[in-house]
Short mmCIF file of C-alpha atoms in Angstrom, two decimals:
data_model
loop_
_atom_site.label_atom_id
_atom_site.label_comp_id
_atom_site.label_asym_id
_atom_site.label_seq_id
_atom_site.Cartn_x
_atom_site.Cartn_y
_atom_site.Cartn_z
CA UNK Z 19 8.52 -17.99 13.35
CA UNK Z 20 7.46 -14.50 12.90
CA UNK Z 21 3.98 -13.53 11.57
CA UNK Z 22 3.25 -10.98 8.73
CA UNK Z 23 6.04 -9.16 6.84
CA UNK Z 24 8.43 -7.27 8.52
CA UNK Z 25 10.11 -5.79 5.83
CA UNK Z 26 6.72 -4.28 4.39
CA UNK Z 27 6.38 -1.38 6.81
CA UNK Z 28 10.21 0.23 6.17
CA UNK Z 29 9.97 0.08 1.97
CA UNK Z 30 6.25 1.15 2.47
CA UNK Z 31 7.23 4.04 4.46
CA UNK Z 32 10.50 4.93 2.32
CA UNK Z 33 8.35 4.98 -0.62
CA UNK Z 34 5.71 7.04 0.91
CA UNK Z 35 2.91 4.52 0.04
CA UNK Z 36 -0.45 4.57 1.92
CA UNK Z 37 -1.64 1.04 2.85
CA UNK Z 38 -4.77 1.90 0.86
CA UNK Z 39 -2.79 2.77 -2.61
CA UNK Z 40 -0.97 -0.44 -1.64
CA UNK Z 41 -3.67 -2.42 -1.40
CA UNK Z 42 -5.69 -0.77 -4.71
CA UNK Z 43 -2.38 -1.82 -6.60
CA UNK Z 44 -1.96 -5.03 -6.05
CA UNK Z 45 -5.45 -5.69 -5.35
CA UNK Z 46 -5.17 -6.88 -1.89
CA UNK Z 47 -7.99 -5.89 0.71
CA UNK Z 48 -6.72 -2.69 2.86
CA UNK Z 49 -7.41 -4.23 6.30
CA UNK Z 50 -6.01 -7.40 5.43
CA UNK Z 51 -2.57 -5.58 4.91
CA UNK Z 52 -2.95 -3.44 7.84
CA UNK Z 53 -3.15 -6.81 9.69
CA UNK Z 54 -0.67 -8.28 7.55
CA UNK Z 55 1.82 -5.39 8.42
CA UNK Z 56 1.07 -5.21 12.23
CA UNK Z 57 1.58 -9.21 12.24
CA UNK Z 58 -1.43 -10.27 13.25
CA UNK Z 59 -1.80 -12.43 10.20
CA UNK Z 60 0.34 -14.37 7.45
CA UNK Z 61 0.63 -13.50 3.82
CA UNK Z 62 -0.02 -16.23 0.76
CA UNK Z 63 2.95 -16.68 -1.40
CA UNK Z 64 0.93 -15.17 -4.47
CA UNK Z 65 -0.03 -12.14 -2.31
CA UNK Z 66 3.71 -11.56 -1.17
CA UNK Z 67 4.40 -11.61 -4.78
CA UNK Z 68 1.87 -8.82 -5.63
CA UNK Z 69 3.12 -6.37 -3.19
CA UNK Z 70 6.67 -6.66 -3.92
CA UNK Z 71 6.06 -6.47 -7.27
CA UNK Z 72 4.32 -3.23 -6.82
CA UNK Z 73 6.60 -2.09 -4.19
CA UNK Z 74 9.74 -2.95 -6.99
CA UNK Z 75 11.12 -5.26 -4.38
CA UNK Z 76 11.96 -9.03 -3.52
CA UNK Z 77 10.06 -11.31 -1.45
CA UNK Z 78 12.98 -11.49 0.88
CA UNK Z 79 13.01 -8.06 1.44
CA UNK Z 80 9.39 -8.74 2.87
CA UNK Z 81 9.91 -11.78 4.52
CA UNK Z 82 13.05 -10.30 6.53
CA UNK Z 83 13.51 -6.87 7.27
CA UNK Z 84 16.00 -5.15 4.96
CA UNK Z 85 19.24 -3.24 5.53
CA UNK Z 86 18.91 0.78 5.03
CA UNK Z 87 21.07 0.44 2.72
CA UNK Z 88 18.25 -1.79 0.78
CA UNK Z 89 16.06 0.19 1.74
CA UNK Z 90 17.57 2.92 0.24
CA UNK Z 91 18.58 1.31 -3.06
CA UNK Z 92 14.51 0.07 -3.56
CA UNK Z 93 13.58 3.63 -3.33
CA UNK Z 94 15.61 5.19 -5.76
CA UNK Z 95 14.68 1.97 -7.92
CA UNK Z 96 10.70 3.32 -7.78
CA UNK Z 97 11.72 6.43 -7.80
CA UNK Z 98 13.49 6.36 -11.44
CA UNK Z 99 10.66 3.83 -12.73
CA UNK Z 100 8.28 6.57 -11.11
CA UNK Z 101 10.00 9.03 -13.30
CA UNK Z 102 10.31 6.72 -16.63
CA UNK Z 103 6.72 6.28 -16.39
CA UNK Z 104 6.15 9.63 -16.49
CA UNK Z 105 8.64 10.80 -19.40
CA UNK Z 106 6.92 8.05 -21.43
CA UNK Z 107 3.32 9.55 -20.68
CA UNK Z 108 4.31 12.89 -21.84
CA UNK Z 109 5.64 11.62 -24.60
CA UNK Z 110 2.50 9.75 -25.51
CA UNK Z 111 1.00 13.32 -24.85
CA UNK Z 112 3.19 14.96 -27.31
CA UNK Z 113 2.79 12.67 -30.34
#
């Protein structure tokens, strides 16, 4: 059985997210994920759950490493909430 989560380092790098904002946001300690991601180390179920919620993916796309194609599709999923959030912040600005 493989250690870690080798799908975490292809979403994290198509989504151009530092292990360190990863961490912050779903308040997981930095070097635990670095460990985590070079699998030295496993991942609690709750944890898994907190970086593929920030990450906008499944747990299976963590647990196994995902297609490009996946890949691909979770990026332009962040990308557009990236880009809601934003539209709703400057409308909050604007009112």
């Amino acid at each position: 059985m493989e250690t870690g989560l080798p799908g975490l380092r292809p979403i994290r790098d198509a989504l151009k997210m530092s292990i360190p904002t990863l961490a912050e946001r779903a308040r997981i300690n930095a070097r635990f994920l670095y460990r985590v991601e070079a699998g030295q180390q496993d991942c609690t179920t709750v944890k898994v759950r907190a970086i593929a919620d920030v990450l906008g993916c499944t747990t299976d796309d963590l647990l196994y490493p995902p297609t490009p194609q996946r890949v691909s599709g979770i990026r332009a999923a962040y990308l557009k909430r990236q880009a809601d959030e934003a539209a709703r912040e400057c409308k909050k600005g604007a009112a």
